[in-house]
Short mmCIF file of C-alpha atoms in Angstrom, two decimals:
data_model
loop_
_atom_site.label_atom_id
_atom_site.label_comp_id
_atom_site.label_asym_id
_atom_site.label_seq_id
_atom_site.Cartn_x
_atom_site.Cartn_y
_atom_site.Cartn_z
CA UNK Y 20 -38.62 -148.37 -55.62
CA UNK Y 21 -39.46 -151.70 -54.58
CA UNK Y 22 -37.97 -153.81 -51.96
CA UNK Y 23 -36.23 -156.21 -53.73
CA UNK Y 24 -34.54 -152.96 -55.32
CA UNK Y 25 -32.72 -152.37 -52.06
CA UNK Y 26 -30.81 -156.00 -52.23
CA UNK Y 27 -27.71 -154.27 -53.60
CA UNK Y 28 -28.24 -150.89 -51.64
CA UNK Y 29 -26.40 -149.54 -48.32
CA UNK Y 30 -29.90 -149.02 -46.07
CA UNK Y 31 -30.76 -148.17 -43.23
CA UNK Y 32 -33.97 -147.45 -40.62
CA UNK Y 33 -34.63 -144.22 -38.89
CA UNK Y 34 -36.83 -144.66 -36.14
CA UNK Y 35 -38.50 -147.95 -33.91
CA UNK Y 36 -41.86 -147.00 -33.56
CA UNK Y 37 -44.66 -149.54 -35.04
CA UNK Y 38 -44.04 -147.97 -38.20
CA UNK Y 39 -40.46 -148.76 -38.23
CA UNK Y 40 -40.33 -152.21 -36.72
CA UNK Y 41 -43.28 -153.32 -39.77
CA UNK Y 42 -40.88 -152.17 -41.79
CA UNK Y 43 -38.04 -153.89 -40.73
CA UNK Y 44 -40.15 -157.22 -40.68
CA UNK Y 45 -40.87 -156.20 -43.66
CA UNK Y 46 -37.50 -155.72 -45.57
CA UNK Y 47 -36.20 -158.70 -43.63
CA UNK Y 48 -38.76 -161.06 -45.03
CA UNK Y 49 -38.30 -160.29 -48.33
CA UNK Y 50 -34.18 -159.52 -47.87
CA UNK Y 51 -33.16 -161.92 -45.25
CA UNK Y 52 -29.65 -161.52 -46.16
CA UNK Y 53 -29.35 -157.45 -46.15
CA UNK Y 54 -27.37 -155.74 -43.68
CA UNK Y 55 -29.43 -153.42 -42.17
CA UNK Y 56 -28.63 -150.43 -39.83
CA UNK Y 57 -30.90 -148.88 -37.32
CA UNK Y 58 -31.31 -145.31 -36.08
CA UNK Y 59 -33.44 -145.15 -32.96
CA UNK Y 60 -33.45 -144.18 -29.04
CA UNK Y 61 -31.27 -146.35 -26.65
CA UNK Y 62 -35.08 -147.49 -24.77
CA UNK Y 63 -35.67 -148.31 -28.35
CA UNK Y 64 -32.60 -150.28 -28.57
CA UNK Y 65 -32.86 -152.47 -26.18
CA UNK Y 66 -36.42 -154.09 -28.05
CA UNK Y 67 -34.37 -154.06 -31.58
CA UNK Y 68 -31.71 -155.97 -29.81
CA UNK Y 69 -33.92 -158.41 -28.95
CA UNK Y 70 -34.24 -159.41 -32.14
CA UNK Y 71 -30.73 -161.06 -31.95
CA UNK Y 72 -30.39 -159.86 -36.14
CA UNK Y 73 -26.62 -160.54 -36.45
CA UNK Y 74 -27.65 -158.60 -40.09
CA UNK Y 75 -28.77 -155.36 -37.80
CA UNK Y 76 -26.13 -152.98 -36.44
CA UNK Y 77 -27.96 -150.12 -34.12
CA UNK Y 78 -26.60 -146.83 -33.69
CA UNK Y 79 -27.72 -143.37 -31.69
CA UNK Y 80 -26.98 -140.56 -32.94
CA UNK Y 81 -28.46 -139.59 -37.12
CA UNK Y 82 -25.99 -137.28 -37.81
CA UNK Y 83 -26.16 -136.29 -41.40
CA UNK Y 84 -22.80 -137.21 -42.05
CA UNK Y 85 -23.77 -140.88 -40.93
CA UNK Y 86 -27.32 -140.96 -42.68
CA UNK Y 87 -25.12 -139.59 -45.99
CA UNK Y 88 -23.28 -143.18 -45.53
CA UNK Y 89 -26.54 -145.05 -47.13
CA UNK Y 90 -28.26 -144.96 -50.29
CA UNK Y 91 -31.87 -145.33 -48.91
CA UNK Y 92 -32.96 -144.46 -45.39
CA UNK Y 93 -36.63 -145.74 -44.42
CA UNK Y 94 -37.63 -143.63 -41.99
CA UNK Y 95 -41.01 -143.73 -39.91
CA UNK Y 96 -43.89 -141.00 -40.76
CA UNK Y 97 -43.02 -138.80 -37.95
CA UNK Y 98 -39.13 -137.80 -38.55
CA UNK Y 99 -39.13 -134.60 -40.84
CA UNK Y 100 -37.69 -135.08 -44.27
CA UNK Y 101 -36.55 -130.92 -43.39
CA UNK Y 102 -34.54 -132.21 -40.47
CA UNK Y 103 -31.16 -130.63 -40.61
CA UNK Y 104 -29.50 -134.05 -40.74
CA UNK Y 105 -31.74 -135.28 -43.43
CA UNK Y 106 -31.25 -132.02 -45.77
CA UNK Y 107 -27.65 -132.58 -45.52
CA UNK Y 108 -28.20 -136.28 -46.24
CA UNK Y 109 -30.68 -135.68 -49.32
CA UNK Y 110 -28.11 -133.14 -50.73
CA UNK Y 111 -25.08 -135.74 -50.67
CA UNK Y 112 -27.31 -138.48 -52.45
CA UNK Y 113 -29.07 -140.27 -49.70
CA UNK Y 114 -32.54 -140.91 -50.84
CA UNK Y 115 -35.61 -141.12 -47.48
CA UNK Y 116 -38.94 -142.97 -48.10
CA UNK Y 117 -41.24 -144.50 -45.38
CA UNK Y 118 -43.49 -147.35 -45.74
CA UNK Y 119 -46.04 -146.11 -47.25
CA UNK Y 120 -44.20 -145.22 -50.32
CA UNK Y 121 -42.51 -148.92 -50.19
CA UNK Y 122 -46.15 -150.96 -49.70
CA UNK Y 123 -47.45 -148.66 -52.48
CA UNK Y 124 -44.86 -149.47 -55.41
CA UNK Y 125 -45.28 -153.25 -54.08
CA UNK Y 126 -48.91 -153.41 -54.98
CA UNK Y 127 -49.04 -150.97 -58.47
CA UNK Y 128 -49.73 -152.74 -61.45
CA UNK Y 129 -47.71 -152.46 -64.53
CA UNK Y 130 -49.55 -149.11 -64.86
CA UNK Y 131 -48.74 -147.55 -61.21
CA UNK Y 132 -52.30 -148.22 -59.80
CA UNK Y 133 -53.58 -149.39 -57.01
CA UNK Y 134 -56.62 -150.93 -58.47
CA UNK Y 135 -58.65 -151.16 -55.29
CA UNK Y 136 -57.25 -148.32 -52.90
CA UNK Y 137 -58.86 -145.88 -51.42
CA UNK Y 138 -56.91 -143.73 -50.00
CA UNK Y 139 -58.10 -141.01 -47.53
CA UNK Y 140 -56.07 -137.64 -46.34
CA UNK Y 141 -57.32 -134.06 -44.93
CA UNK Y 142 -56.70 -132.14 -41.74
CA UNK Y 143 -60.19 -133.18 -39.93
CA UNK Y 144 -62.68 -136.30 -40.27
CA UNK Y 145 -59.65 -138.65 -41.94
CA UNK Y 146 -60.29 -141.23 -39.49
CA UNK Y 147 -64.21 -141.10 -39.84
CA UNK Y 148 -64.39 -140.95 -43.44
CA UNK Y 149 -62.27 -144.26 -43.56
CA UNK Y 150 -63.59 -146.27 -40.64
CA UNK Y 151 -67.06 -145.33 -42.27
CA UNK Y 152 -65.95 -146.12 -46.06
CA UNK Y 153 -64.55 -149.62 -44.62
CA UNK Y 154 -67.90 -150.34 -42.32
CA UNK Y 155 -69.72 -149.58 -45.73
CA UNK Y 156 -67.59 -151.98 -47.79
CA UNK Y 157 -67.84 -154.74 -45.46
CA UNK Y 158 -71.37 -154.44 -44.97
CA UNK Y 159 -71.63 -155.28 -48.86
CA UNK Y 160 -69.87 -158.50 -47.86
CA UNK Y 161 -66.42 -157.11 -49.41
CA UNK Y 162 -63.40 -158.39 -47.85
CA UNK Y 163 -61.84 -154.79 -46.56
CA UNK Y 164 -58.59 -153.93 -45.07
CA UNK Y 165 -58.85 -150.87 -42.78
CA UNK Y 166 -54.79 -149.67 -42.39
CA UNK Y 167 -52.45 -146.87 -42.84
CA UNK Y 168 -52.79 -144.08 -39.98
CA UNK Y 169 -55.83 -145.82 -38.35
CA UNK Y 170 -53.34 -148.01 -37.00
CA UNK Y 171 -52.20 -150.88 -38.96
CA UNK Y 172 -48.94 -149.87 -40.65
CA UNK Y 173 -49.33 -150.91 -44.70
CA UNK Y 174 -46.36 -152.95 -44.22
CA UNK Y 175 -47.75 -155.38 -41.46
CA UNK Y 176 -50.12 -155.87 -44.21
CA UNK Y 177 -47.34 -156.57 -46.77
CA UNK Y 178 -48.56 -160.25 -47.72
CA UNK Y 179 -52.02 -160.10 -47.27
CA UNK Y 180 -55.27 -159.83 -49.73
CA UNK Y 181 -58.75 -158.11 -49.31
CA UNK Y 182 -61.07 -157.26 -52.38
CA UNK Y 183 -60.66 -153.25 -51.12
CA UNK Y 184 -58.23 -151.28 -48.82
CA UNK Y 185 -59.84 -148.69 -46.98
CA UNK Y 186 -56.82 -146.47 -46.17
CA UNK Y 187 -56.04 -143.18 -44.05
CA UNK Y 188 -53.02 -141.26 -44.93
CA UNK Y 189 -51.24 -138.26 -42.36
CA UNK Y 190 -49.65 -135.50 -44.27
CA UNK Y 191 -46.81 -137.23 -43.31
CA UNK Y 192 -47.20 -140.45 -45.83
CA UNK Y 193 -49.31 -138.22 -48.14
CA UNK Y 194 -45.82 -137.25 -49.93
CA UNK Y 195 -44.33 -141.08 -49.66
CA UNK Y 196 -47.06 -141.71 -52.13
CA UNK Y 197 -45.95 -139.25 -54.81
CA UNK Y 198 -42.79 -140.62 -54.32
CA UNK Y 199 -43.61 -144.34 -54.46
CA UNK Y 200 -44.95 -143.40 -58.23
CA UNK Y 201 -48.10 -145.39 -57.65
CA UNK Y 202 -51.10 -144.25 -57.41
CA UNK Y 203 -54.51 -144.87 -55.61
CA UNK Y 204 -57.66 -145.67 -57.73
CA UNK Y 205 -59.76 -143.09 -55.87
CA UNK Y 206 -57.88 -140.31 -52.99
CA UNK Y 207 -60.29 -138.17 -51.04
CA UNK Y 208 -59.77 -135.09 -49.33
CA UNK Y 209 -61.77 -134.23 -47.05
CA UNK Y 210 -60.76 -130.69 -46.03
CA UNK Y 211 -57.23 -128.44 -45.55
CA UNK Y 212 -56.60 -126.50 -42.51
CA UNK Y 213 -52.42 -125.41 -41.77
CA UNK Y 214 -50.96 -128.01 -39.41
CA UNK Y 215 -48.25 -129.65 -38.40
CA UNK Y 216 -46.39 -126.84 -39.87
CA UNK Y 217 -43.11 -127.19 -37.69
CA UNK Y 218 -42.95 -130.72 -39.61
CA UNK Y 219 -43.55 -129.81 -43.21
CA UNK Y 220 -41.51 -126.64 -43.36
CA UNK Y 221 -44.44 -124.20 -43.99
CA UNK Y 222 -48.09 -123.58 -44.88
CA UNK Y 223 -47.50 -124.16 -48.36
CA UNK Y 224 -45.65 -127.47 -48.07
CA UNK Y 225 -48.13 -128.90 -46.00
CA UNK Y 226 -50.60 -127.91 -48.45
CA UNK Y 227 -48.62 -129.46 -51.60
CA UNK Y 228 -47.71 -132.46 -49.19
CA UNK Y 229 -51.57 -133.33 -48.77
CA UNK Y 230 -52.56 -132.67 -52.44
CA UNK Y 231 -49.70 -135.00 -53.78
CA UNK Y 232 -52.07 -138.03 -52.81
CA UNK Y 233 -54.11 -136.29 -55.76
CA UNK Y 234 -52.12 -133.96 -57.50
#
């Protein structure tokens, strides 16, 4: 699903964090004309406001029965896709992606691959193994992109170019990916140990949820 698909969708955002607000920039860069409606805090409300998007009407309270009201519902790495509200969302039709799954289909070739990714996931050392993997790259005088959980959201990065992207993924975007249908030219896993469990519903959805970067 790309963004321009969402020009004739009912969307909204779910959550203000840094991952949310690059991905509002995002969608109204590419889709200045789409109404767009925001779940988020009331602190968080008062920086949206600021915006002074006639296009972008902010509400409280997710209730499932208002998240049901859109066709797609961004929503930033940290809200549970096994949230009550989103679970009775998903089931009437609503479909929930994050950023990572909408900077991943925007870069695929025709063949769903990310011809210079590499993407990086496991419990331990994912922030080594990519701030190492991107000191490498640029030592070799390659232009390299170091994003994704490190700290740059993918979509602040929406427009720009580097020869590689070094990128970490949480087992929270590790499933967006799967779902973007694009894939990485090389993932890496660097280990599995049960976290975040509260989040992913289990042991063994946090275990598929890492592995669909490679499965």
């Amino acid at each position: 699903l790309r963004i321009a698909d969402l020009a004739a969708r009912r969307v909204a955002l779910w959550g203000w964090g840094h991952e949310g607000h690059a991905a509002y920039r995002a969608l109204r860069s590419r889709l200045p004309a789409l109404p767009l409606t925001l779940f988020c805090s009331e602190t968080e409300a008062v920086e949206a406001a600021g915006h002074g998007d006639p296009l972008l009407s902010i509400e409280h309270a997710a209730t499932g029965e208002r998240l049901a009201a859109y066709d797609v519902v961004v929503k930033s790495p940290g809200i549970s896709p096994n949230k009550p509200e989103a679970v009775f969302a998903a089931q009437h039709g609503t479909r929930f992606l994050g950023g990572t799954a909408l900077w991943f289909a925007e870069r695929a070739n025709a063949n769903g691959e990310l011809e210079h990714a590499i993407c990086v996931t496991g419990t331990k050392g994912k922030s080594t193994t990519t701030a190492l993997l991107a000191h490498l790259l640029r030592a070799a005088a390659l232009r390299t992109a170091l994003c994704g959980n490190i700290g740059v959201p993918l979509l602040e990065l929406l427009d720009d170019e580097a020869d590689v992207w070094a990128i970490e993924l949480s087992s929270y975007q590790t499933r967006d990916v799967a779902i973007s249908g694009a894939r990485p030219r090389i993932a890496i896993v660097t280990n599995l140990h049960p976290e975040h469990l509260d989040w992913h519903g289990g042991e063994d959805r946090y275990i598929a949820d890492k592995l669909a970067l490679v499965t």
